[in-house]
Amino acid sequence: VGARTVLFGGDLFGGALLPAPEGGSDWWSTYLAGWHPVTLGSPEAAPSYLAALAAAAVAVFGNASFLVSLLIIGAVPAAVATSWWAMSGKVGSPVLRVWASLTYGTVLLASGAVAAGRLGTCVVAVMAPLVVRGVVSALADGSPLRRSWLAGFGLGVSAAFAPIAWPLAACAAAVGALAFARTVGSLLRWLIVVAVPAVVLLPWLPALAERTALWASEPGLTGQGGQLSDPALSPFAPLLLHSGGPGSLAPGVLAGLTVLGVAALVLAPGRRVIVAWVLAATAIAAAVLVSRTLVSTPAGEGSAAGWPGPAVTVAALGIVAAIVLAADQGTGTLSRGVRLLGAGVAGVTTAVALALGLVGSLADPLVRDDSALLPLYVAEEASSPQRPTTLVLRLTGGDDPV
C-alpha cells in the first residue's frame, strides 16, 4: 500500500538508490573490472555486494531492474516472513510469533530504508533473522558443520551489503558461545561462522582494512549534502530505534519496544534474553558510532555522516527477540497484570508505527522514472557544493545523448 506509487513504471531509483544496470551481467563486469570510472578512476577492488547481486540476478533471468525492485519494495514482507520462520521451534506461542514478525517488519518500514532506497539495510533486515537462526543452530551440541558454513555464508552476504553486520554478529555469537557452548566442537563451529565472511569479502577486504569508514557504508549514494542522513542525530536515537534521514518516522514512535525490552531483561533475565540484549546493545553502540562517522561520497566532494539503519535494524531484532523470549518463558512466572500491560504496550506501539508507515507514501524520495542520462559519477558531482553544469547534446531527430 505504501509503495503504491512505485510499483510500476520505469527504473526504480532515488534517495540512496542508483538506477540498476541493463542486466545482471553488468554487475559481473563491474565486479571483475580492474579499473572503475569513479571520480578520475580507481583501481580499488569493487564491493562484494556486486557479486551477490549478479548471482541473484540469475534467478530473475538477468533482469537487474526487477531484482532491485524486488529487494527494495519486497523487503518488508520478506523480513516478516524470515522472522516468522526463524522463530519456528523456538517460540511456542503463535500469537507471539505473529506480533514479533509484524513488529520487526514495521521497524524496517519506520526506519525509512524503503523510502530512501537503502538497499543494504533492506537486505540485512531480510537476512538477519536467518543468520541468527543459523548461528543458534550451529552452536547447538551435535550440530553438523554444514550449519556453521551456511550461517557464515549468510553472514558474509549480509556483510557484503552492510559490513557493520559482521562484527555485530561476531560479538553476539561470541557471547552465545560462552553462554551455551559446552564442548570444543561448539567453539570450533563459532570460529567457522565468524571466519567464513572473510572469505566472502576477500577481494574487498583490503579496502575495508585500509578505509575503516567503509564499515559504516552500504550500496548507493552517501550524502547528497546531508539530505540522506542526519549529521545531528541524537546519540539516544538508536536506543529508541530511530535512524533519521528521509522517510523515517518521528523519534519516539518505537520507544515502547525499548521499554518492553528493558522490562523483559529485568523481569525474566534468562540466558537467551541476555544474549538477545547483548546483540541489541552492541548494535545500538555501533549505530551511534556509525552516525558519528564521516563516509566519503563517490564523487569525492567531501564526506557525509553515516546512516545507522543497518545497525538499528539489528538492534530492533535483538530487542524484539528479548521481548518474545521473555514472554514465552515467563508465562508461568509473570503476573497477569504485567502480561496484559506488556501486551497492550506492544500492540499499540506496533499498530501506531504500522499505521503511520502505511498512511504515508514509501516513495519519497524513491521514484520510478527514466534513468538519468548522465554517467553516475557526473550526476553525483552535479550535486556537489560547486554545482558544475553539464551540457548534454542530442542528434537531430534522435533520443540518445551524444
mmCIF file of C-alpha atoms in Angstrom:
data_model
loop_
_atom_site.group_PDB
_atom_site.id
_atom_site.type_symbol
_atom_site.label_atom_id
_atom_site.label_comp_id
_atom_site.label_asym_id
_atom_site.label_seq_id
_atom_site.Cartn_x
_atom_site.Cartn_y
_atom_site.Cartn_z
ATOM 1 C CA VAL A 1 0.000 0.000 0.000
ATOM 2 C CA GLY A 2 2.693 2.475 0.994
ATOM 3 C CA ALA A 3 4.695 1.656 -2.134
ATOM 4 C CA ARG A 4 1.730 2.015 -4.471
ATOM 5 C CA THR A 5 3.304 4.865 -6.474
ATOM 6 C CA VAL A 6 6.472 2.939 -7.335
ATOM 7 C CA LEU A 7 5.083 -0.476 -8.229
ATOM 8 C CA PHE A 8 5.064 0.109 -11.970
ATOM 9 C CA GLY A 9 6.795 2.364 -14.467
ATOM 10 C CA GLY A 10 10.416 2.960 -15.397
ATOM 11 C CA ASP A 11 13.524 2.281 -13.366
ATOM 12 C CA LEU A 12 13.419 2.446 -9.577
ATOM 13 C CA PHE A 13 15.862 4.975 -8.103
ATOM 14 C CA GLY A 14 16.033 7.980 -5.822
ATOM 15 C CA GLY A 15 17.438 8.753 -2.411
ATOM 16 C CA ALA A 16 20.443 6.497 -1.901
ATOM 17 C CA LEU A 17 19.404 4.083 -4.657
ATOM 18 C CA LEU A 18 21.082 4.361 -8.038
ATOM 19 C CA PRO A 19 19.380 3.064 -11.208
ATOM 20 C CA ALA A 20 20.017 -0.616 -11.892
ATOM 21 C CA PRO A 21 22.168 -1.522 -14.914
ATOM 22 C CA GLU A 22 20.681 -3.022 -18.052
ATOM 23 C CA GLY A 23 21.366 -6.597 -16.957
ATOM 24 C CA GLY A 24 22.900 -8.721 -14.239
ATOM 25 C CA SER A 25 25.997 -9.290 -16.395
ATOM 26 C CA ASP A 26 26.857 -5.610 -15.948
ATOM 27 C CA TRP A 27 27.299 -6.222 -12.229
ATOM 28 C CA TRP A 28 29.711 -9.051 -13.028
ATOM 29 C CA SER A 29 31.642 -6.793 -15.421
ATOM 30 C CA THR A 30 31.945 -4.065 -12.803
ATOM 31 C CA TYR A 31 32.916 -6.514 -10.081
ATOM 32 C CA LEU A 32 35.650 -8.153 -12.174
ATOM 33 C CA ALA A 33 36.976 -4.944 -13.758
ATOM 34 C CA GLY A 34 40.395 -3.744 -12.681
ATOM 35 C CA TRP A 35 39.514 -0.083 -13.197
ATOM 36 C CA HIS A 36 36.337 1.735 -12.160
ATOM 37 C CA PRO A 37 35.088 5.102 -13.520
ATOM 38 C CA VAL A 38 34.697 6.795 -10.123
ATOM 39 C CA THR A 39 35.956 10.404 -9.978
ATOM 40 C CA LEU A 40 39.184 10.234 -12.029
ATOM 41 C CA GLY A 41 39.191 6.430 -11.944
ATOM 42 C CA SER A 42 40.073 3.906 -9.277
ATOM 43 C CA PRO A 43 41.853 0.521 -9.287
ATOM 44 C CA GLU A 44 40.327 -0.380 -5.900
ATOM 45 C CA ALA A 45 38.520 -3.722 -5.692
ATOM 46 C CA ALA A 46 34.784 -3.487 -6.268
ATOM 47 C CA PRO A 47 32.430 -4.052 -3.302
ATOM 48 C CA SER A 48 31.401 -7.652 -2.737
ATOM 49 C CA TYR A 49 27.698 -6.872 -2.950
ATOM 50 C CA LEU A 50 28.072 -6.549 -6.735
ATOM 51 C CA ALA A 51 28.903 -10.252 -6.960
ATOM 52 C CA ALA A 52 25.923 -11.085 -4.722
ATOM 53 C CA LEU A 53 23.573 -9.038 -6.909
ATOM 54 C CA ALA A 54 24.979 -10.587 -10.092
ATOM 55 C CA ALA A 55 24.480 -14.103 -8.704
ATOM 56 C CA ALA A 56 20.947 -13.297 -7.514
ATOM 57 C CA ALA A 57 20.084 -11.835 -10.930
ATOM 58 C CA VAL A 58 20.397 -15.338 -12.406
ATOM 59 C CA ALA A 59 17.184 -16.273 -10.581
ATOM 60 C CA VAL A 60 15.283 -13.493 -12.393
ATOM 61 C CA PHE A 61 16.856 -14.221 -15.789
ATOM 62 C CA GLY A 62 19.276 -11.309 -15.591
ATOM 63 C CA ASN A 63 16.622 -8.632 -15.086
ATOM 64 C CA ALA A 64 18.595 -6.269 -12.842
ATOM 65 C CA SER A 65 15.839 -3.668 -12.549
ATOM 66 C CA PHE A 66 13.291 -6.262 -11.404
ATOM 67 C CA LEU A 67 15.736 -7.674 -8.851
ATOM 68 C CA VAL A 68 16.414 -4.273 -7.294
ATOM 69 C CA SER A 69 12.676 -3.528 -7.185
ATOM 70 C CA LEU A 70 12.066 -6.881 -5.517
ATOM 71 C CA LEU A 71 14.753 -6.289 -2.891
ATOM 72 C CA ILE A 72 13.529 -2.791 -2.047
ATOM 73 C CA ILE A 73 9.735 -2.993 -2.339
ATOM 74 C CA GLY A 74 9.523 -6.595 -1.142
ATOM 75 C CA ALA A 75 11.848 -6.061 1.820
ATOM 76 C CA VAL A 76 9.144 -5.512 4.458
ATOM 77 C CA PRO A 77 7.019 -8.616 3.678
ATOM 78 C CA ALA A 78 10.213 -10.645 3.216
ATOM 79 C CA ALA A 79 11.510 -9.515 6.629
ATOM 80 C CA VAL A 80 8.178 -10.523 8.184
ATOM 81 C CA ALA A 81 8.425 -13.949 6.536
ATOM 82 C CA THR A 82 12.038 -14.656 7.518
ATOM 83 C CA SER A 83 11.490 -13.566 11.118
ATOM 84 C CA TRP A 84 8.404 -15.815 11.320
ATOM 85 C CA TRP A 85 10.389 -18.777 10.029
ATOM 86 C CA ALA A 86 13.340 -18.063 12.339
ATOM 87 C CA MET A 87 11.110 -18.454 15.398
ATOM 88 C CA SER A 88 9.720 -21.842 14.372
ATOM 89 C CA GLY A 89 10.507 -24.384 17.058
ATOM 90 C CA LYS A 90 11.984 -21.665 19.307
ATOM 91 C CA VAL A 91 8.844 -19.760 20.331
ATOM 92 C CA GLY A 92 5.798 -21.798 21.280
ATOM 93 C CA SER A 93 3.049 -19.177 21.130
ATOM 94 C CA PRO A 94 1.696 -18.426 17.620
ATOM 95 C CA VAL A 95 0.416 -15.052 18.892
ATOM 96 C CA LEU A 96 3.904 -14.039 19.960
ATOM 97 C CA ARG A 97 5.313 -15.123 16.614
ATOM 98 C CA VAL A 98 2.735 -13.096 14.702
ATOM 99 C CA TRP A 99 3.369 -9.998 16.805
ATOM 100 C CA ALA A 100 7.148 -10.321 16.601
ATOM 101 C CA SER A 101 7.123 -10.806 12.831
ATOM 102 C CA LEU A 102 4.834 -7.848 12.182
ATOM 103 C CA THR A 103 6.756 -5.652 14.606
ATOM 104 C CA TYR A 104 10.103 -6.469 13.030
ATOM 105 C CA GLY A 105 8.755 -5.660 9.572
ATOM 106 C CA THR A 106 7.253 -2.448 10.950
ATOM 107 C CA VAL A 107 10.656 -1.363 12.274
ATOM 108 C CA LEU A 108 12.087 -1.650 8.769
ATOM 109 C CA LEU A 109 9.129 0.339 7.444
ATOM 110 C CA ALA A 110 9.569 3.019 10.104
ATOM 111 C CA SER A 111 13.308 3.346 9.518
ATOM 112 C CA GLY A 112 12.845 4.907 6.090
ATOM 113 C CA ALA A 113 15.047 2.267 4.456
ATOM 114 C CA VAL A 114 12.495 1.578 1.725
ATOM 115 C CA ALA A 115 11.598 5.227 1.125
ATOM 116 C CA ALA A 116 15.256 6.260 0.879
ATOM 117 C CA GLY A 117 16.301 3.310 -1.295
ATOM 118 C CA ARG A 118 18.650 1.792 1.287
ATOM 119 C CA LEU A 119 19.436 -1.477 -0.464
ATOM 120 C CA GLY A 120 21.942 -2.616 2.159
ATOM 121 C CA THR A 121 19.561 -2.144 5.070
ATOM 122 C CA CYS A 122 16.755 -3.942 3.223
ATOM 123 C CA VAL A 123 18.984 -6.962 2.544
ATOM 124 C CA VAL A 124 20.294 -7.031 6.126
ATOM 125 C CA ALA A 125 16.741 -6.846 7.505
ATOM 126 C CA VAL A 126 15.718 -9.886 5.468
ATOM 127 C CA MET A 127 18.885 -11.873 6.157
ATOM 128 C CA ALA A 128 19.363 -11.076 9.867
ATOM 129 C CA PRO A 129 16.705 -13.462 11.257
ATOM 130 C CA LEU A 130 18.050 -16.254 9.068
ATOM 131 C CA VAL A 131 21.612 -15.579 10.216
ATOM 132 C CA VAL A 132 20.596 -15.513 13.885
ATOM 133 C CA ARG A 133 18.671 -18.758 13.500
ATOM 134 C CA GLY A 134 21.638 -20.284 11.688
ATOM 135 C CA VAL A 135 24.089 -19.213 14.397
ATOM 136 C CA VAL A 136 21.844 -20.584 17.155
ATOM 137 C CA SER A 137 21.546 -23.905 15.327
ATOM 138 C CA ALA A 138 25.273 -24.031 14.614
ATOM 139 C CA LEU A 139 26.193 -23.571 18.286
ATOM 140 C CA ALA A 140 23.893 -26.354 19.461
ATOM 141 C CA ASP A 141 25.584 -29.515 20.699
ATOM 142 C CA GLY A 142 25.913 -32.129 17.991
ATOM 143 C CA SER A 143 25.095 -29.685 15.204
ATOM 144 C CA PRO A 144 26.619 -30.692 11.836
ATOM 145 C CA LEU A 145 29.341 -28.457 10.459
ATOM 146 C CA ARG A 146 27.307 -27.605 7.353
ATOM 147 C CA ARG A 147 25.060 -25.419 9.511
ATOM 148 C CA SER A 148 28.085 -23.409 10.571
ATOM 149 C CA TRP A 149 29.189 -22.972 6.959
ATOM 150 C CA LEU A 150 25.684 -21.907 5.897
ATOM 151 C CA ALA A 151 25.352 -19.461 8.800
ATOM 152 C CA GLY A 152 28.771 -17.997 7.993
ATOM 153 C CA PHE A 153 27.884 -17.663 4.318
ATOM 154 C CA GLY A 154 24.621 -15.889 5.184
ATOM 155 C CA LEU A 155 26.533 -13.538 7.456
ATOM 156 C CA GLY A 156 29.048 -12.921 4.672
ATOM 157 C CA VAL A 157 26.283 -11.978 2.219
ATOM 158 C CA SER A 158 24.807 -9.591 4.788
ATOM 159 C CA ALA A 159 28.229 -8.065 5.421
ATOM 160 C CA ALA A 160 28.731 -7.569 1.677
ATOM 161 C CA PHE A 161 25.777 -5.156 1.704
ATOM 162 C CA ALA A 162 26.448 -3.678 5.161
ATOM 163 C CA PRO A 163 29.914 -4.516 6.546
ATOM 164 C CA ILE A 164 28.920 -3.466 10.067
ATOM 165 C CA ALA A 165 26.777 -6.625 10.275
ATOM 166 C CA TRP A 166 29.891 -8.813 10.512
ATOM 167 C CA PRO A 167 31.367 -7.523 13.801
ATOM 168 C CA LEU A 168 27.884 -7.224 15.309
ATOM 169 C CA ALA A 169 27.094 -10.870 14.653
ATOM 170 C CA ALA A 170 30.568 -11.967 15.727
ATOM 171 C CA CYS A 171 30.218 -10.267 19.134
ATOM 172 C CA ALA A 172 26.749 -11.666 19.780
ATOM 173 C CA ALA A 173 27.810 -15.136 18.618
ATOM 174 C CA ALA A 174 30.822 -14.991 20.930
ATOM 175 C CA VAL A 175 28.589 -14.289 23.932
ATOM 176 C CA GLY A 176 26.224 -17.019 22.791
ATOM 177 C CA ALA A 177 29.107 -19.462 22.505
ATOM 178 C CA LEU A 178 30.287 -18.610 26.028
ATOM 179 C CA ALA A 179 26.756 -18.942 27.404
ATOM 180 C CA PHE A 180 25.680 -22.124 25.655
ATOM 181 C CA ALA A 181 28.734 -23.924 24.250
ATOM 182 C CA ARG A 182 29.655 -26.980 26.266
ATOM 183 C CA THR A 183 32.245 -28.587 24.030
ATOM 184 C CA VAL A 184 35.295 -27.677 21.984
ATOM 185 C CA GLY A 185 33.256 -28.548 18.890
ATOM 186 C CA SER A 186 30.821 -25.724 19.670
ATOM 187 C CA LEU A 187 33.667 -23.221 19.824
ATOM 188 C CA LEU A 188 35.026 -24.573 16.536
ATOM 189 C CA ARG A 189 31.644 -24.059 14.900
ATOM 190 C CA TRP A 190 31.596 -20.489 16.214
ATOM 191 C CA LEU A 191 35.007 -19.876 14.639
ATOM 192 C CA ILE A 192 33.695 -21.155 11.300
ATOM 193 C CA VAL A 193 30.693 -18.815 11.454
ATOM 194 C CA VAL A 194 32.925 -15.829 12.187
ATOM 195 C CA ALA A 195 35.645 -16.704 9.658
ATOM 196 C CA VAL A 196 33.564 -17.540 6.566
ATOM 197 C CA PRO A 197 32.539 -13.887 5.938
ATOM 198 C CA ALA A 198 36.220 -13.038 5.470
ATOM 199 C CA VAL A 199 36.292 -15.419 2.503
ATOM 200 C CA VAL A 200 33.108 -13.925 1.047
ATOM 201 C CA LEU A 201 34.527 -10.407 1.383
ATOM 202 C CA LEU A 202 38.077 -11.377 0.419
ATOM 203 C CA PRO A 203 38.525 -9.262 -2.744
ATOM 204 C CA TRP A 204 37.146 -6.221 -0.902
ATOM 205 C CA LEU A 205 38.769 -6.985 2.463
ATOM 206 C CA PRO A 206 41.965 -4.933 1.905
ATOM 207 C CA ALA A 207 39.862 -1.852 1.136
ATOM 208 C CA LEU A 208 37.869 -2.386 4.340
ATOM 209 C CA ALA A 209 41.098 -2.683 6.312
ATOM 210 C CA GLU A 210 42.581 0.431 4.724
ATOM 211 C CA ARG A 211 39.476 2.651 4.837
ATOM 212 C CA THR A 212 37.699 1.993 8.119
ATOM 213 C CA ALA A 213 34.856 4.367 7.156
ATOM 214 C CA LEU A 214 33.693 1.715 4.658
ATOM 215 C CA TRP A 215 32.427 -0.310 7.624
ATOM 216 C CA ALA A 216 29.746 2.372 8.003
ATOM 217 C CA SER A 217 28.725 2.287 4.336
ATOM 218 C CA GLU A 218 26.166 0.440 2.235
ATOM 219 C CA PRO A 219 25.335 0.404 -1.503
ATOM 220 C CA GLY A 220 24.289 3.631 -3.202
ATOM 221 C CA LEU A 221 24.818 7.323 -2.678
ATOM 222 C CA THR A 222 26.129 8.502 0.630
ATOM 223 C CA GLY A 223 25.365 12.080 1.465
ATOM 224 C CA GLN A 224 23.876 14.477 -1.065
ATOM 225 C CA GLY A 225 24.763 17.378 1.173
ATOM 226 C CA GLY A 226 23.333 15.779 4.313
ATOM 227 C CA GLN A 227 19.942 15.050 2.764
ATOM 228 C CA LEU A 228 20.213 11.263 3.196
ATOM 229 C CA SER A 229 21.437 11.172 6.792
ATOM 230 C CA ASP A 230 21.186 13.332 9.879
ATOM 231 C CA PRO A 231 24.594 14.684 10.978
ATOM 232 C CA ALA A 232 22.985 15.963 14.199
ATOM 233 C CA LEU A 233 21.306 12.669 15.102
ATOM 234 C CA SER A 234 20.991 12.316 18.856
ATOM 235 C CA PRO A 235 23.089 9.534 20.421
ATOM 236 C CA PHE A 236 19.870 8.375 22.114
ATOM 237 C CA ALA A 237 18.059 7.978 18.784
ATOM 238 C CA PRO A 238 19.346 4.432 18.071
ATOM 239 C CA LEU A 239 18.206 3.393 21.565
ATOM 240 C CA LEU A 240 14.718 4.487 20.508
ATOM 241 C CA LEU A 241 15.160 2.591 17.208
ATOM 242 C CA HIS A 242 15.276 5.811 15.191
ATOM 243 C CA SER A 243 17.732 6.122 12.291
ATOM 244 C CA GLY A 244 16.965 9.599 10.964
ATOM 245 C CA GLY A 245 17.015 10.622 7.325
ATOM 246 C CA PRO A 246 14.186 10.834 4.763
ATOM 247 C CA GLY A 247 11.201 8.553 5.181
ATOM 248 C CA SER A 248 11.836 7.695 8.824
ATOM 249 C CA LEU A 249 9.110 8.148 11.409
ATOM 250 C CA ALA A 250 9.459 10.608 14.262
ATOM 251 C CA PRO A 251 11.713 9.676 17.198
ATOM 252 C CA GLY A 252 9.790 8.014 19.985
ATOM 253 C CA VAL A 253 7.257 6.141 17.843
ATOM 254 C CA LEU A 254 9.029 2.861 18.576
ATOM 255 C CA ALA A 255 10.173 3.800 22.088
ATOM 256 C CA GLY A 256 7.634 1.372 23.564
ATOM 257 C CA LEU A 257 9.687 -1.531 22.180
ATOM 258 C CA THR A 258 12.782 -0.370 24.044
ATOM 259 C CA VAL A 259 10.793 -0.036 27.264
ATOM 260 C CA LEU A 260 9.390 -3.540 26.843
ATOM 261 C CA GLY A 261 12.867 -4.874 26.046
ATOM 262 C CA VAL A 262 14.298 -3.421 29.260
ATOM 263 C CA ALA A 263 11.345 -4.805 31.217
ATOM 264 C CA ALA A 264 11.975 -8.241 29.689
ATOM 265 C CA LEU A 265 15.602 -8.126 30.803
ATOM 266 C CA VAL A 266 14.647 -7.106 34.352
ATOM 267 C CA LEU A 267 11.666 -9.416 34.876
ATOM 268 C CA ALA A 268 12.848 -12.521 33.006
ATOM 269 C CA PRO A 269 16.661 -12.399 32.783
ATOM 270 C CA GLY A 270 17.253 -15.819 31.243
ATOM 271 C CA ARG A 271 20.374 -16.633 29.250
ATOM 272 C CA ARG A 272 18.596 -16.344 25.910
ATOM 273 C CA VAL A 273 17.178 -12.936 26.839
ATOM 274 C CA ILE A 274 20.614 -11.740 27.939
ATOM 275 C CA VAL A 275 22.219 -12.870 24.665
ATOM 276 C CA ALA A 276 19.462 -11.096 22.710
ATOM 277 C CA TRP A 277 20.173 -7.915 24.622
ATOM 278 C CA VAL A 278 23.905 -8.262 24.012
ATOM 279 C CA LEU A 279 23.119 -8.252 20.300
ATOM 280 C CA ALA A 280 20.833 -5.236 20.724
ATOM 281 C CA ALA A 281 23.240 -3.277 22.915
ATOM 282 C CA THR A 282 26.188 -3.950 20.602
ATOM 283 C CA ALA A 283 24.121 -2.833 17.624
ATOM 284 C CA ILE A 284 22.973 0.340 19.397
ATOM 285 C CA ALA A 285 26.576 1.239 20.222
ATOM 286 C CA ALA A 286 27.573 0.547 16.615
ATOM 287 C CA ALA A 287 24.692 2.716 15.363
ATOM 288 C CA VAL A 288 25.889 5.649 17.446
ATOM 289 C CA LEU A 289 29.415 5.146 16.126
ATOM 290 C CA VAL A 290 28.235 4.954 12.503
ATOM 291 C CA SER A 291 26.185 8.143 12.874
ATOM 292 C CA ARG A 292 29.365 9.896 14.031
ATOM 293 C CA THR A 293 31.495 8.501 11.190
ATOM 294 C CA LEU A 294 32.171 10.547 8.060
ATOM 295 C CA VAL A 295 31.783 8.446 4.921
ATOM 296 C CA SER A 296 33.303 9.650 1.656
ATOM 297 C CA THR A 297 30.913 10.129 -1.243
ATOM 298 C CA PRO A 298 31.633 8.566 -4.656
ATOM 299 C CA ALA A 299 32.387 11.879 -6.359
ATOM 300 C CA GLY A 300 34.944 12.818 -3.746
ATOM 301 C CA GLU A 301 33.385 16.212 -2.999
ATOM 302 C CA GLY A 302 33.501 15.670 0.736
ATOM 303 C CA SER A 303 32.082 13.438 3.423
ATOM 304 C CA ALA A 304 28.694 12.868 4.983
ATOM 305 C CA ALA A 305 27.544 11.296 8.227
ATOM 306 C CA GLY A 306 26.972 7.577 8.033
ATOM 307 C CA TRP A 307 23.415 6.242 8.193
ATOM 308 C CA PRO A 308 22.900 3.859 11.153
ATOM 309 C CA GLY A 309 19.956 1.985 9.613
ATOM 310 C CA PRO A 310 21.586 -1.482 9.359
ATOM 311 C CA ALA A 311 22.766 -1.401 12.975
ATOM 312 C CA VAL A 312 19.415 -0.058 14.224
ATOM 313 C CA THR A 313 17.631 -2.868 12.359
ATOM 314 C CA VAL A 314 19.824 -5.463 14.084
ATOM 315 C CA ALA A 315 19.189 -3.732 17.422
ATOM 316 C CA ALA A 316 15.450 -3.975 16.805
ATOM 317 C CA LEU A 317 15.803 -7.681 16.072
ATOM 318 C CA GLY A 318 17.613 -8.195 19.380
ATOM 319 C CA ILE A 319 15.038 -6.198 21.367
ATOM 320 C CA VAL A 320 12.059 -7.940 19.767
ATOM 321 C CA ALA A 321 13.733 -11.298 20.381
ATOM 322 C CA ALA A 322 14.303 -10.416 24.051
ATOM 323 C CA ILE A 323 10.639 -9.447 24.468
ATOM 324 C CA VAL A 324 9.335 -12.604 22.808
ATOM 325 C CA LEU A 325 11.709 -14.950 24.621
ATOM 326 C CA ALA A 326 10.901 -13.369 27.978
ATOM 327 C CA ALA A 327 7.160 -13.555 27.336
ATOM 328 C CA ASP A 328 7.413 -17.134 26.108
ATOM 329 C CA GLN A 329 9.457 -18.387 29.055
ATOM 330 C CA GLY A 330 7.766 -16.164 31.661
ATOM 331 C CA THR A 331 4.163 -17.183 31.047
ATOM 332 C CA GLY A 332 4.029 -19.037 34.348
ATOM 333 C CA THR A 333 6.097 -16.579 36.399
ATOM 334 C CA LEU A 334 4.880 -13.140 35.327
ATOM 335 C CA SER A 335 1.653 -11.853 36.854
ATOM 336 C CA ARG A 336 -1.440 -11.499 34.714
ATOM 337 C CA GLY A 337 -1.396 -7.716 35.125
ATOM 338 C CA VAL A 338 2.185 -7.439 33.901
ATOM 339 C CA ARG A 339 1.444 -9.639 30.883
ATOM 340 C CA LEU A 340 -1.659 -7.623 29.977
ATOM 341 C CA LEU A 341 0.191 -4.322 30.327
ATOM 342 C CA GLY A 342 3.050 -5.591 28.181
ATOM 343 C CA ALA A 343 0.661 -6.898 25.541
ATOM 344 C CA GLY A 344 -1.127 -3.540 25.453
ATOM 345 C CA VAL A 345 2.067 -1.528 25.019
ATOM 346 C CA ALA A 346 3.348 -3.950 22.386
ATOM 347 C CA GLY A 347 0.125 -3.918 20.397
ATOM 348 C CA VAL A 348 -0.307 -0.137 20.469
ATOM 349 C CA THR A 349 3.322 0.532 19.527
ATOM 350 C CA THR A 350 3.214 -1.793 16.537
ATOM 351 C CA ALA A 351 -0.220 -0.607 15.391
ATOM 352 C CA VAL A 352 0.680 3.095 15.558
ATOM 353 C CA ALA A 353 4.004 2.633 13.758
ATOM 354 C CA LEU A 354 2.434 0.436 11.085
ATOM 355 C CA ALA A 355 -0.422 2.895 10.513
ATOM 356 C CA LEU A 356 1.918 5.887 10.252
ATOM 357 C CA GLY A 357 4.119 3.995 7.829
ATOM 358 C CA LEU A 358 1.281 2.877 5.569
ATOM 359 C CA VAL A 359 -0.745 6.103 5.597
ATOM 360 C CA GLY A 360 2.198 7.987 4.177
ATOM 361 C CA SER A 361 3.962 7.015 0.985
ATOM 362 C CA LEU A 362 7.065 4.849 0.931
ATOM 363 C CA ALA A 363 8.076 6.551 -2.298
ATOM 364 C CA ASP A 364 9.761 9.739 -1.144
ATOM 365 C CA PRO A 365 12.465 10.269 -2.336
ATOM 366 C CA LEU A 366 12.165 6.885 -4.109
ATOM 367 C CA VAL A 367 10.667 7.245 -7.607
ATOM 368 C CA ARG A 368 10.057 5.313 -10.815
ATOM 369 C CA ASP A 369 11.112 7.143 -13.940
ATOM 370 C CA ASP A 370 13.525 7.011 -16.843
ATOM 371 C CA SER A 371 17.096 6.543 -15.633
ATOM 372 C CA ALA A 372 19.437 9.509 -15.578
ATOM 373 C CA LEU A 373 21.166 10.174 -18.878
ATOM 374 C CA LEU A 374 24.455 11.138 -17.283
ATOM 375 C CA PRO A 375 27.163 8.756 -16.063
ATOM 376 C CA LEU A 376 26.777 8.152 -12.337
ATOM 377 C CA TYR A 377 29.940 9.996 -11.358
ATOM 378 C CA VAL A 378 28.856 13.040 -13.390
ATOM 379 C CA ALA A 379 25.373 13.035 -11.841
ATOM 380 C CA GLU A 380 26.846 12.751 -8.346
ATOM 381 C CA GLU A 381 29.322 15.554 -8.981
ATOM 382 C CA ALA A 382 26.456 17.778 -10.126
ATOM 383 C CA SER A 383 25.023 17.615 -6.594
ATOM 384 C CA SER A 384 28.279 18.774 -5.001
ATOM 385 C CA PRO A 385 28.548 22.248 -3.436
ATOM 386 C CA GLN A 386 30.266 23.568 -6.601
ATOM 387 C CA ARG A 387 27.214 22.563 -8.743
ATOM 388 C CA PRO A 388 29.084 22.232 -12.062
ATOM 389 C CA THR A 389 26.902 22.466 -15.159
ATOM 390 C CA THR A 390 26.815 19.578 -17.631
ATOM 391 C CA LEU A 391 25.879 20.097 -21.275
ATOM 392 C CA VAL A 392 24.063 17.176 -22.937
ATOM 393 C CA LEU A 393 23.911 17.189 -26.760
ATOM 394 C CA ARG A 394 21.451 15.175 -28.845
ATOM 395 C CA LEU A 395 21.460 14.272 -32.503
ATOM 396 C CA THR A 396 18.725 15.936 -34.535
ATOM 397 C CA GLY A 397 15.704 13.655 -34.505
ATOM 398 C CA GLY A 398 17.337 11.234 -32.099
ATOM 399 C CA ASP A 399 16.707 10.380 -28.485
ATOM 400 C CA ASP A 400 20.146 9.254 -27.417
ATOM 401 C CA PRO A 401 22.549 11.805 -25.880
ATOM 402 C CA VAL A 402 25.899 12.329 -27.516
#
